[in-house]
Amino acid sequence: MAEILLENTLSGRKEPFVPLHDKEVRMYTCGPTVYDSAHIGNFRTFVFQDVLRRFLLLRGYKMLHVMNLTDVDDRIIQNAAAAGINIADYTATHIKTFLEDMDALNIERPEHLIRATEHIEDMVALIERLAAKTITYTSEGSIYYRIAKFPGYGKLSKIDLAGIQPGARVELDRYEKNDARDFALWKAPKPGEHFWQTRIGPGRPGWHIECSAMAMKYLGETIDIHTGGVDLAFPHHENEIAQSEAATGKPFARFWLHAEHLIVEGEKMSKSLGNFFTLRDLFAKGYKPSTIRFLLASVPYRRQFNFTFDSLQQAASSVERLRNFVYRLQNEKFPEGNTPAMAARIQQAEDDFHHGLEDDLNTAQALAAVFDLVRDINTAIDLKNFRAGDAPRALIAMTIFDAIFAVLLDDDAEKLRALGLAAPEAAQIADAEIESLVAERQAARKRRNFKAADGIRAQLDERGIILEDTKDGGVRWKRK
Ligand code: AMP
Ligand code: ZN
């Protein structure tokens, strides 16, 4: 097998990946800010991280993987105050939902899934370490990081520092502005806000310090891989580098991997546009967890992800195709013996699969290898060129593919039931499937094949959909 190449945001190049500690990969993932339910964009990034993790495991590495849960930040404090509850109660609901969603998508749990609020002492210690190096200053009870004192600032995001005003501070954890400013490591408490009483004074941590402190606590001062969505490169990851490297004098993360964003039908996802979806929104529309996982994993992470309902529909058929294929291998009676050419064909597919993933996790290429194999074996079976002795080898290949894509087990109904949702068979048929059946029926009517058209109407009726033909020859549908 060839070496694994990963594109490193820091160098802007694909580099061969080898971990620092023998066969153990130490990886840090910025987890969700638990102020709301995670959306499908967030899960694009979390699924990418899971694919990376699973691929490294498949290649024989051991994982030491940390993901944080940001359970204190500006938005959490505001929302909890608005709801009149404390931040722990407020975040508990969102943490529960997040973990259930991870399980629904077969995202493996990292070795350490840890909360910011349980690591305040580690953050205080790191801020003290930075203060000892005179890289911090205090203003009205808050402690800031003086970025002018860190010469490497900007090296990850390549942000232009020409416009930086020394001493200009930013108060918010998150900001869109394209300029670098001194950021808060520790924030003085505002009246009525939750705060911690610590050696560096009362207050709460800024957002960036948690990731530096938690990553280094569990993974050491230099970690192998740091991941996140592309929006985190600046300022969050830039600030993590500034904090960690100024404290230790060592490189913080060797590889930085950033997933491009998911957009919906060509537009940025936003609640106001009505194109904002959580996983549960999609489950309620009748889409299965495996379909969503497959779709999210299918686009290589460095490419922008254009989510469409058509592609979701295609993903559903792709998963069906794979499951039917495995069913066929397990249940059909093949002629005795084996075909040497078939063993070579399967090996070729496995090699192509690995080549795809070795190339900066090109999941599209890896999947093409799987579907080419499925097509070739299906043809061979139909031509009686596939024998009983070939089946176990083909099943092993499918198991290897599924170690990454994790969609073969038909447990969607069970998963949805565990979430208190109806099983997909009983649940609504997906909008896209209705649309495509309606279009098929329209085409049949055009051909004056009324028998076929009536058949589709009856089929939809059975699945709870009523069709109404409109005067202009069109058709409207509604759920019963
Ligand atoms: P947050 O909870 O906002 O910190 O986001 C959790 C993760 O989701 C981070 O890695 C973000 O970079 C990532 N993320 C946020 N929005 C999107 C999106 N539209 N597409 C892909 N990833 C996203
Ligand atoms: Zn982070």
Short mmCIF file of C-alpha atoms and ligand atoms in Angstrom, two decimals:
data_model
loop_
_atom_site.label_atom_id
_atom_site.label_comp_id
_atom_site.label_asym_id
_atom_site.label_seq_id
_atom_site.Cartn_x
_atom_site.Cartn_y
_atom_site.Cartn_z
CA MET A 1 0.00 0.00 0.00
CA ALA A 2 1.21 3.46 -0.82
CA GLU A 3 1.68 6.28 1.67
CA ILE A 4 -1.21 8.38 2.88
CA LEU A 5 -1.24 11.94 1.56
CA LEU A 6 -3.14 14.60 3.45
CA GLU A 7 -3.54 18.20 2.39
CA ASN A 8 -2.18 20.38 5.13
CA THR A 9 -3.69 23.86 5.37
CA LEU A 10 -0.50 25.01 7.07
CA SER A 11 1.75 24.23 4.09
CA GLY A 12 -0.97 24.42 1.45
CA ARG A 13 0.30 21.09 0.06
CA LYS A 14 -0.46 17.40 0.17
CA GLU A 15 2.09 15.81 2.49
CA PRO A 16 2.80 12.17 3.36
CA PHE A 17 1.28 11.47 6.73
CA VAL A 18 3.22 9.57 9.38
CA PRO A 19 2.37 10.00 13.07
CA LEU A 20 4.91 11.27 15.54
CA HIS A 21 4.45 8.42 18.01
CA ASP A 22 5.04 5.17 16.18
CA LYS A 23 1.63 3.70 15.27
CA GLU A 24 -0.51 6.06 17.35
CA VAL A 25 -2.27 9.03 15.78
CA ARG A 26 -3.01 11.90 18.12
CA MET A 27 -5.84 13.92 16.69
CA TYR A 28 -7.92 16.83 17.92
CA THR A 29 -11.31 17.81 16.56
CA CYS A 30 -13.13 21.01 17.41
CA GLY A 31 -16.53 19.76 18.52
CA PRO A 32 -19.86 21.53 18.48
CA THR A 33 -20.87 24.57 20.45
CA VAL A 34 -23.88 23.14 22.20
CA TYR A 35 -26.18 26.16 22.04
CA ASP A 36 -28.56 24.60 19.50
CA SER A 37 -28.98 21.38 17.52
CA ALA A 38 -26.14 20.70 15.11
CA HIS A 39 -27.12 21.09 11.43
CA ILE A 40 -26.24 18.99 8.41
CA GLY A 41 -23.32 21.33 7.64
CA ASN A 42 -21.81 20.55 11.02
CA PHE A 43 -22.33 16.87 10.33
CA ARG A 44 -20.56 17.16 6.99
CA THR A 45 -17.49 18.09 8.98
CA PHE A 46 -18.06 15.48 11.70
CA VAL A 47 -18.58 12.73 9.11
CA PHE A 48 -15.36 13.75 7.34
CA GLN A 49 -13.52 13.42 10.65
CA ASP A 50 -15.05 10.02 11.19
CA VAL A 51 -13.97 8.89 7.71
CA LEU A 52 -10.44 10.07 8.49
CA ARG A 53 -10.45 8.28 11.83
CA ARG A 54 -11.83 5.06 10.35
CA PHE A 55 -9.33 5.13 7.50
CA LEU A 56 -6.39 5.52 9.88
CA LEU A 57 -7.73 2.62 11.95
CA LEU A 58 -8.14 0.54 8.79
CA ARG A 59 -4.49 1.22 8.01
CA GLY A 60 -3.45 -0.24 11.33
CA TYR A 61 -2.96 2.92 13.37
CA LYS A 62 -4.20 3.29 16.90
CA MET A 63 -6.22 6.43 17.52
CA LEU A 64 -5.94 8.82 20.40
CA HIS A 65 -8.64 11.24 19.37
CA VAL A 66 -10.10 14.11 21.36
CA MET A 67 -13.24 16.06 20.61
CA ASN A 68 -14.37 18.92 22.80
CA LEU A 69 -17.86 20.11 23.52
CA THR A 70 -17.96 23.90 23.80
CA ASP A 71 -20.46 24.19 26.62
CA VAL A 72 -19.74 27.82 27.53
CA ASP A 73 -19.67 30.73 25.08
CA ASP A 74 -21.46 34.01 24.37
CA ARG A 75 -24.46 32.37 22.70
CA ILE A 76 -24.90 29.72 25.38
CA ILE A 77 -24.81 32.33 28.12
CA GLN A 78 -27.35 34.50 26.29
CA ASN A 79 -29.72 31.67 25.42
CA ALA A 80 -29.59 30.14 28.89
CA ALA A 81 -30.31 33.54 30.44
CA ALA A 82 -33.22 34.07 28.04
CA ALA A 83 -34.61 30.64 28.99
CA GLY A 84 -34.09 31.43 32.68
CA ILE A 85 -31.99 28.31 33.36
CA ASN A 86 -28.37 27.71 34.23
CA ILE A 87 -25.89 26.93 31.46
CA ALA A 88 -25.41 23.29 32.50
CA ASP A 89 -29.13 22.56 32.19
CA TYR A 90 -29.29 24.51 28.96
CA THR A 91 -26.43 22.63 27.30
CA ALA A 92 -27.47 19.19 28.64
CA THR A 93 -30.35 18.94 26.15
CA HIS A 94 -28.15 19.86 23.20
CA ILE A 95 -25.37 17.51 24.26
CA LYS A 96 -27.86 14.64 24.46
CA THR A 97 -29.20 15.44 20.99
CA PHE A 98 -25.69 15.71 19.58
CA LEU A 99 -24.64 12.32 20.94
CA GLU A 100 -27.81 10.70 19.61
CA ASP A 101 -27.21 12.27 16.21
CA MET A 102 -23.61 11.02 16.19
CA ASP A 103 -24.85 7.50 16.91
CA ALA A 104 -27.53 7.77 14.23
CA LEU A 105 -24.83 8.60 11.68
CA ASN A 106 -22.47 5.86 12.93
CA ILE A 107 -19.87 8.44 13.88
CA GLU A 108 -17.49 6.68 16.21
CA ARG A 109 -16.96 8.21 19.62
CA PRO A 110 -13.47 9.68 20.00
CA GLU A 111 -11.36 8.27 22.83
CA HIS A 112 -12.01 11.48 24.77
CA LEU A 113 -15.19 13.49 24.33
CA ILE A 114 -14.73 16.28 26.82
CA ARG A 115 -16.43 19.41 28.03
CA ALA A 116 -14.88 22.84 28.26
CA THR A 117 -16.49 23.56 31.63
CA GLU A 118 -14.72 20.55 33.14
CA HIS A 119 -11.31 21.93 32.14
CA ILE A 120 -11.35 25.44 33.57
CA GLU A 121 -8.32 24.69 35.75
CA ASP A 122 -6.29 23.57 32.69
CA MET A 123 -7.20 26.79 30.89
CA VAL A 124 -6.26 28.92 33.89
CA ALA A 125 -2.88 27.16 34.07
CA LEU A 126 -2.25 27.82 30.38
CA ILE A 127 -3.20 31.48 30.72
CA GLU A 128 -0.77 31.75 33.67
CA ARG A 129 1.93 30.20 31.50
CA LEU A 130 1.29 32.80 28.79
CA ALA A 131 1.19 35.60 31.37
CA ALA A 132 4.61 34.52 32.63
CA LYS A 133 5.87 35.06 29.09
CA THR A 134 4.38 38.58 29.09
CA ILE A 135 2.25 37.79 26.10
CA THR A 136 -0.97 38.75 27.88
CA TYR A 137 -2.38 41.96 29.34
CA THR A 138 -5.31 42.71 31.54
CA SER A 139 -7.98 45.26 30.91
CA GLU A 140 -11.03 45.75 33.13
CA GLY A 141 -10.69 42.28 34.59
CA SER A 142 -10.40 40.52 31.22
CA ILE A 143 -7.14 39.01 30.01
CA TYR A 144 -6.12 39.42 26.37
CA TYR A 145 -3.55 37.81 24.11
CA ARG A 146 -1.22 40.37 22.50
CA ILE A 147 -0.89 38.97 19.00
CA ALA A 148 1.85 41.42 18.02
CA LYS A 149 4.09 39.40 20.35
CA PHE A 150 3.65 36.20 18.37
CA PRO A 151 5.60 36.45 15.11
CA GLY A 152 3.96 33.37 13.58
CA TYR A 153 0.47 34.84 13.78
CA GLY A 154 -1.34 34.35 10.47
CA LYS A 155 0.72 31.41 9.21
CA LEU A 156 -2.23 29.03 9.01
CA SER A 157 -4.91 31.21 7.45
CA LYS A 158 -2.36 33.42 5.63
CA ILE A 159 -4.25 36.43 6.90
CA ASP A 160 -2.66 39.72 5.97
CA LEU A 161 -1.41 41.36 9.13
CA ALA A 162 -0.54 44.68 7.50
CA GLY A 163 -3.69 46.31 8.86
CA ILE A 164 -3.33 45.11 12.42
CA GLN A 165 -3.63 47.82 15.01
CA PRO A 166 -1.62 47.01 18.10
CA GLY A 167 -3.92 46.76 21.10
CA ALA A 168 -7.18 46.61 19.12
CA ARG A 169 -9.31 44.09 20.95
CA VAL A 170 -12.21 41.91 20.02
CA GLU A 171 -14.75 41.10 22.68
CA LEU A 172 -16.80 38.40 21.00
CA ASP A 173 -15.75 34.75 20.80
CA ARG A 174 -16.81 34.58 17.15
CA TYR A 175 -16.46 37.32 14.61
CA GLU A 176 -16.62 37.53 10.86
CA LYS A 177 -14.25 40.47 10.38
CA ASN A 178 -11.23 39.84 8.27
CA ASP A 179 -8.75 41.48 10.58
CA ALA A 180 -6.63 40.11 13.35
CA ARG A 181 -7.10 41.54 16.81
CA ASP A 182 -6.09 40.80 20.35
CA PHE A 183 -8.53 38.22 21.61
CA ALA A 184 -9.82 37.45 25.07
CA LEU A 185 -8.29 34.53 26.91
CA TRP A 186 -10.36 35.21 30.00
CA LYS A 187 -13.47 37.38 30.26
CA ALA A 188 -14.48 39.36 33.31
CA PRO A 189 -17.98 38.44 34.48
CA LYS A 190 -20.91 40.60 33.41
CA PRO A 191 -23.69 41.10 35.96
CA GLY A 192 -25.84 38.01 36.29
CA GLU A 193 -23.53 35.89 34.12
CA HIS A 194 -22.19 32.52 35.11
CA PHE A 195 -18.56 32.84 36.25
CA TRP A 196 -15.76 30.85 37.88
CA GLN A 197 -13.69 32.11 40.80
CA THR A 198 -10.06 31.30 39.91
CA ARG A 199 -6.42 32.27 40.57
CA ILE A 200 -6.53 34.67 37.63
CA GLY A 201 -9.69 36.29 38.93
CA PRO A 202 -13.42 35.75 38.50
CA GLY A 203 -14.73 35.20 34.99
CA ARG A 204 -15.02 32.65 32.25
CA PRO A 205 -12.73 31.45 29.48
CA GLY A 206 -12.76 32.83 25.95
CA TRP A 207 -13.56 30.26 23.29
CA HIS A 208 -10.08 29.69 21.85
CA ILE A 209 -8.21 28.81 25.03
CA GLU A 210 -10.27 25.66 25.65
CA CYS A 211 -8.99 23.87 22.55
CA SER A 212 -5.32 24.63 23.25
CA ALA A 213 -5.62 23.55 26.87
CA MET A 214 -7.61 20.39 26.22
CA ALA A 215 -5.63 19.29 23.17
CA MET A 216 -2.31 19.56 24.99
CA LYS A 217 -3.63 17.94 28.17
CA TYR A 218 -4.69 14.73 26.42
CA LEU A 219 -2.42 14.64 23.38
CA GLY A 220 0.83 16.33 24.37
CA GLU A 221 2.35 19.61 23.21
CA THR A 222 2.69 18.60 19.57
CA ILE A 223 -0.24 16.76 18.06
CA ASP A 224 -0.45 14.95 14.73
CA ILE A 225 -3.70 16.19 13.23
CA HIS A 226 -6.09 19.01 14.02
CA THR A 227 -9.41 19.14 12.17
CA GLY A 228 -12.40 21.42 11.78
CA GLY A 229 -14.56 23.20 9.25
CA VAL A 230 -12.96 25.82 7.04
CA ASP A 231 -14.57 28.70 8.97
CA LEU A 232 -12.46 27.78 12.00
CA ALA A 233 -9.07 28.35 10.36
CA PHE A 234 -9.30 32.04 11.19
CA PRO A 235 -9.47 33.22 13.86
CA HIS A 236 -10.07 30.12 16.01
CA HIS A 237 -7.23 27.89 14.85
CA GLU A 238 -4.87 30.77 14.33
CA ASN A 239 -5.49 31.71 17.94
CA GLU A 240 -5.02 28.12 19.10
CA ILE A 241 -1.60 28.10 17.42
CA ALA A 242 -0.70 31.45 18.97
CA GLN A 243 -1.68 30.28 22.46
CA SER A 244 -0.09 26.83 22.31
CA GLU A 245 3.14 27.70 20.52
CA ALA A 246 3.81 30.81 22.57
CA ALA A 247 3.43 28.71 25.73
CA THR A 248 5.51 25.70 24.68
CA GLY A 249 7.86 26.99 21.98
CA LYS A 250 6.98 23.85 20.00
CA PRO A 251 4.85 23.30 16.89
CA PHE A 252 1.27 22.73 18.03
CA ALA A 253 -0.29 20.65 15.25
CA ARG A 254 1.64 19.04 12.40
CA PHE A 255 -1.32 18.62 10.05
CA TRP A 256 -4.32 20.94 9.79
CA LEU A 257 -7.28 19.55 7.87
CA HIS A 258 -10.26 21.75 7.07
CA ALA A 259 -13.54 20.64 5.52
CA GLU A 260 -15.17 22.99 3.04
CA HIS A 261 -18.68 24.05 3.88
CA LEU A 262 -21.94 22.44 2.98
CA ILE A 263 -24.44 24.63 1.15
CA VAL A 264 -28.02 23.73 0.23
CA GLU A 265 -29.23 23.75 -3.37
CA GLY A 266 -26.47 26.24 -4.19
CA GLU A 267 -27.19 28.62 -1.33
CA LYS A 268 -25.66 29.26 2.05
CA MET A 269 -27.74 27.50 4.66
CA SER A 270 -29.66 29.87 6.88
CA LYS A 271 -32.78 29.77 8.98
CA SER A 272 -34.17 32.85 7.25
CA LEU A 273 -33.89 31.22 3.81
CA GLY A 274 -35.78 28.15 5.06
CA ASN A 275 -32.99 25.87 3.84
CA PHE A 276 -31.56 25.05 7.24
CA PHE A 277 -31.78 21.39 8.23
CA THR A 278 -30.94 19.41 11.29
CA LEU A 279 -30.70 15.64 11.02
CA ARG A 280 -34.09 15.31 12.62
CA ASP A 281 -35.63 17.62 10.02
CA LEU A 282 -34.47 15.12 7.39
CA PHE A 283 -35.58 12.09 9.40
CA ALA A 284 -39.03 13.67 9.67
CA LYS A 285 -39.10 13.97 5.87
CA GLY A 286 -38.57 10.21 5.67
CA TYR A 287 -34.82 10.06 4.94
CA LYS A 288 -32.84 7.35 6.64
CA PRO A 289 -29.73 7.88 8.77
CA SER A 290 -27.69 5.63 6.45
CA THR A 291 -28.73 7.70 3.42
CA ILE A 292 -27.55 10.91 5.06
CA ARG A 293 -24.27 9.38 6.23
CA PHE A 294 -23.59 7.98 2.76
CA LEU A 295 -24.30 11.30 1.08
CA LEU A 296 -22.20 13.33 3.54
CA ALA A 297 -19.28 10.92 3.19
CA SER A 298 -19.43 10.75 -0.59
CA VAL A 299 -18.04 14.21 -1.42
CA PRO A 300 -14.30 14.66 -0.72
CA TYR A 301 -13.91 16.97 2.26
CA ARG A 302 -11.89 19.69 0.54
CA ARG A 303 -14.69 20.24 -1.98
CA GLN A 304 -17.64 22.44 -1.27
CA PHE A 305 -20.67 20.25 -0.61
CA ASN A 306 -23.81 21.15 -2.48
CA PHE A 307 -26.59 19.35 -0.65
CA THR A 308 -29.68 18.67 -2.77
CA PHE A 309 -32.73 16.50 -2.26
CA ASP A 310 -31.99 14.82 -5.58
CA SER A 311 -28.58 13.75 -4.35
CA LEU A 312 -30.16 12.48 -1.15
CA GLN A 313 -32.49 10.37 -3.25
CA GLN A 314 -29.55 9.01 -5.23
CA ALA A 315 -27.71 8.24 -2.00
CA ALA A 316 -30.73 6.23 -0.83
CA SER A 317 -30.60 4.10 -3.99
CA SER A 318 -26.82 3.69 -3.70
CA VAL A 319 -27.14 2.31 -0.18
CA GLU A 320 -29.96 0.02 -1.33
CA ARG A 321 -27.78 -1.19 -4.18
CA LEU A 322 -24.94 -2.07 -1.81
CA ARG A 323 -27.24 -3.81 0.64
CA ASN A 324 -28.96 -5.79 -2.11
CA PHE A 325 -25.59 -6.82 -3.45
CA VAL A 326 -24.47 -8.15 -0.08
CA TYR A 327 -27.81 -9.92 0.29
CA ARG A 328 -27.29 -11.52 -3.09
CA LEU A 329 -23.79 -12.71 -2.18
CA GLN A 330 -25.07 -14.21 1.05
CA ASN A 331 -28.24 -15.83 -0.25
CA GLU A 332 -27.95 -16.77 -3.87
CA LYS A 333 -26.85 -20.27 -4.94
CA PHE A 334 -23.77 -20.07 -7.17
CA PRO A 335 -22.10 -22.89 -9.12
CA GLU A 336 -19.41 -24.74 -7.11
CA GLY A 337 -15.73 -23.83 -7.41
CA ASN A 338 -14.03 -20.48 -7.82
CA THR A 339 -12.76 -18.20 -10.56
CA PRO A 340 -9.13 -17.05 -10.24
CA ALA A 341 -9.85 -13.96 -12.34
CA MET A 342 -12.51 -12.95 -9.82
CA ALA A 343 -10.04 -12.96 -6.93
CA ALA A 344 -7.78 -10.65 -8.95
CA ARG A 345 -10.74 -8.40 -9.81
CA ILE A 346 -11.70 -8.06 -6.14
CA GLN A 347 -8.11 -7.34 -5.13
CA GLN A 348 -8.01 -4.63 -7.78
CA ALA A 349 -11.12 -3.02 -6.30
CA GLU A 350 -9.62 -3.04 -2.83
CA ASP A 351 -6.41 -1.46 -4.15
CA ASP A 352 -8.38 1.23 -5.97
CA PHE A 353 -10.38 1.87 -2.83
CA HIS A 354 -7.22 2.41 -0.80
CA HIS A 355 -5.65 4.56 -3.53
CA GLY A 356 -8.67 6.85 -3.45
CA LEU A 357 -8.54 7.32 0.29
CA GLU A 358 -4.73 7.62 0.33
CA ASP A 359 -5.14 10.65 -1.89
CA ASP A 360 -6.32 13.09 0.78
CA LEU A 361 -9.41 10.97 1.49
CA ASN A 362 -10.88 11.02 -1.97
CA THR A 363 -14.10 9.28 -0.99
CA ALA A 364 -15.62 9.77 -4.44
CA GLN A 365 -12.80 7.75 -6.00
CA ALA A 366 -13.03 5.11 -3.30
CA LEU A 367 -16.77 4.74 -3.87
CA ALA A 368 -16.28 4.48 -7.62
CA ALA A 369 -14.06 1.44 -6.94
CA VAL A 370 -16.84 -0.13 -4.87
CA PHE A 371 -19.60 0.46 -7.40
CA ASP A 372 -17.44 -0.73 -10.31
CA LEU A 373 -16.89 -3.97 -8.44
CA VAL A 374 -20.59 -4.35 -7.63
CA ARG A 375 -21.46 -3.85 -11.30
CA ASP A 376 -18.81 -6.32 -12.50
CA ILE A 377 -19.80 -9.01 -10.02
CA ASN A 378 -23.51 -8.57 -10.74
CA THR A 379 -22.74 -9.05 -14.43
CA ALA A 380 -20.54 -12.06 -13.71
CA ILE A 381 -23.31 -13.62 -11.61
CA ASP A 382 -25.84 -13.09 -14.38
CA LEU A 383 -23.45 -14.71 -16.88
CA LYS A 384 -22.80 -17.62 -14.46
CA ASN A 385 -19.16 -16.57 -14.22
CA PHE A 386 -19.24 -16.15 -10.47
CA ARG A 387 -18.85 -19.21 -8.25
CA ALA A 388 -19.65 -20.13 -4.68
CA GLY A 389 -15.96 -19.96 -3.72
CA ASP A 390 -15.75 -16.32 -4.88
CA ALA A 391 -18.48 -15.11 -2.55
CA PRO A 392 -16.52 -15.07 0.75
CA ARG A 393 -13.74 -13.02 -0.87
CA ALA A 394 -16.28 -10.54 -2.24
CA LEU A 395 -17.94 -10.28 1.17
CA ILE A 396 -14.59 -9.51 2.80
CA ALA A 397 -14.12 -6.66 0.31
CA MET A 398 -17.55 -5.29 1.22
CA THR A 399 -16.64 -5.46 4.90
CA ILE A 400 -13.49 -3.46 4.22
CA PHE A 401 -15.45 -0.81 2.33
CA ASP A 402 -17.96 -0.65 5.12
CA ALA A 403 -15.25 -0.11 7.72
CA ILE A 404 -15.18 3.42 6.25
CA PHE A 405 -18.66 4.09 4.92
CA ALA A 406 -20.61 2.20 7.59
CA VAL A 407 -23.93 1.90 5.79
CA LEU A 408 -24.42 -1.82 5.19
CA LEU A 409 -26.14 -2.77 8.42
CA ASP A 410 -29.86 -2.35 7.89
CA ASP A 411 -30.63 -0.78 11.26
CA ASP A 412 -32.23 2.50 10.20
CA ALA A 413 -35.65 1.62 11.56
CA GLU A 414 -34.16 0.61 14.90
CA LYS A 415 -32.16 3.82 15.12
CA LEU A 416 -35.13 6.01 14.39
CA ARG A 417 -37.23 4.13 16.91
CA ALA A 418 -34.52 4.76 19.52
CA LEU A 419 -34.95 8.47 18.81
CA GLY A 420 -38.69 8.15 19.32
CA LEU A 421 -39.35 8.56 15.60
CA ALA A 422 -41.39 6.30 13.39
CA ALA A 423 -39.53 3.68 11.37
CA PRO A 424 -38.84 4.81 7.81
CA GLU A 425 -41.17 2.22 6.23
CA ALA A 426 -44.06 3.49 8.27
CA ALA A 427 -42.79 7.04 8.15
CA GLN A 428 -43.52 9.35 5.34
CA ILE A 429 -42.19 8.61 1.94
CA ALA A 430 -39.59 11.26 1.11
CA ASP A 431 -40.64 14.34 -0.86
CA ALA A 432 -38.12 13.62 -3.60
CA GLU A 433 -39.45 10.11 -4.10
CA ILE A 434 -43.00 11.41 -4.36
CA GLU A 435 -41.91 14.01 -6.90
CA SER A 436 -40.19 11.42 -9.00
CA LEU A 437 -43.20 9.05 -8.93
CA VAL A 438 -45.50 11.95 -9.81
CA ALA A 439 -43.25 12.81 -12.75
CA GLU A 440 -43.27 9.18 -13.84
CA ARG A 441 -47.07 9.14 -13.68
CA GLN A 442 -47.27 12.34 -15.72
CA ALA A 443 -45.02 10.81 -18.34
CA ALA A 444 -47.21 7.68 -18.45
CA ARG A 445 -50.32 9.83 -18.93
CA LYS A 446 -48.62 11.66 -21.75
CA ARG A 447 -47.96 8.33 -23.44
CA ARG A 448 -51.65 7.56 -22.78
CA ASN A 449 -50.58 4.59 -20.71
CA PHE A 450 -53.38 5.07 -18.18
CA LYS A 451 -52.89 1.66 -16.64
CA ALA A 452 -49.35 2.57 -15.56
CA ALA A 453 -50.51 6.01 -14.40
CA ASP A 454 -53.27 4.49 -12.27
CA GLY A 455 -50.83 1.98 -10.87
CA ILE A 456 -48.56 4.79 -9.63
CA ARG A 457 -51.54 6.64 -8.16
CA ALA A 458 -52.56 3.48 -6.27
CA GLN A 459 -49.01 2.90 -5.08
CA LEU A 460 -48.78 6.45 -3.75
CA ASP A 461 -52.21 6.13 -2.16
CA GLU A 462 -51.04 3.05 -0.31
CA ARG A 463 -48.12 5.08 1.03
CA GLY A 464 -50.36 7.87 2.26
CA ILE A 465 -50.14 10.31 -0.63
CA ILE A 466 -53.19 11.73 -2.38
CA LEU A 467 -52.91 13.12 -5.90
CA GLU A 468 -55.13 15.84 -7.25
CA ASP A 469 -55.12 16.51 -10.96
CA THR A 470 -55.35 20.21 -11.67
CA LYS A 471 -57.29 21.86 -14.48
CA ASP A 472 -54.14 22.86 -16.35
CA GLY A 473 -53.07 19.23 -16.66
CA GLY A 474 -50.66 19.41 -13.73
CA VAL A 475 -50.85 17.54 -10.48
CA ARG A 476 -50.75 18.44 -6.79
CA TRP A 477 -49.98 15.99 -4.03
CA LYS A 478 -50.61 15.98 -0.32
CA ARG A 479 -50.11 13.67 2.59
CA LYS A 480 -53.21 12.01 4.06
P1 AMP B 1 -19.73 24.99 15.65
O1 AMP B 1 -20.69 24.27 16.53
O2 AMP B 1 -20.30 26.22 15.03
O3 AMP B 1 -18.40 25.25 16.33
O4 AMP B 1 -19.42 24.03 14.41
C1 AMP B 1 -19.02 22.68 14.54
C2 AMP B 1 -18.24 22.26 13.31
O5 AMP B 1 -19.05 22.38 12.13
C3 AMP B 1 -17.01 23.13 13.06
O6 AMP B 1 -15.95 22.29 12.64
C4 AMP B 1 -17.45 24.05 11.95
O7 AMP B 1 -16.36 24.51 11.18
C5 AMP B 1 -18.33 23.13 11.14
N1 AMP B 1 -19.31 23.82 10.28
C6 AMP B 1 -20.10 24.87 10.57
N2 AMP B 1 -20.91 25.21 9.52
C7 AMP B 1 -20.62 24.32 8.53
C8 AMP B 1 -21.11 24.09 7.19
N3 AMP B 1 -22.08 24.84 6.63
N4 AMP B 1 -20.55 23.07 6.47
C9 AMP B 1 -19.59 22.29 7.01
N5 AMP B 1 -19.11 22.44 8.25
C10 AMP B 1 -19.60 23.42 9.02
ZN ZN B 2 -11.45 24.42 18.69
#
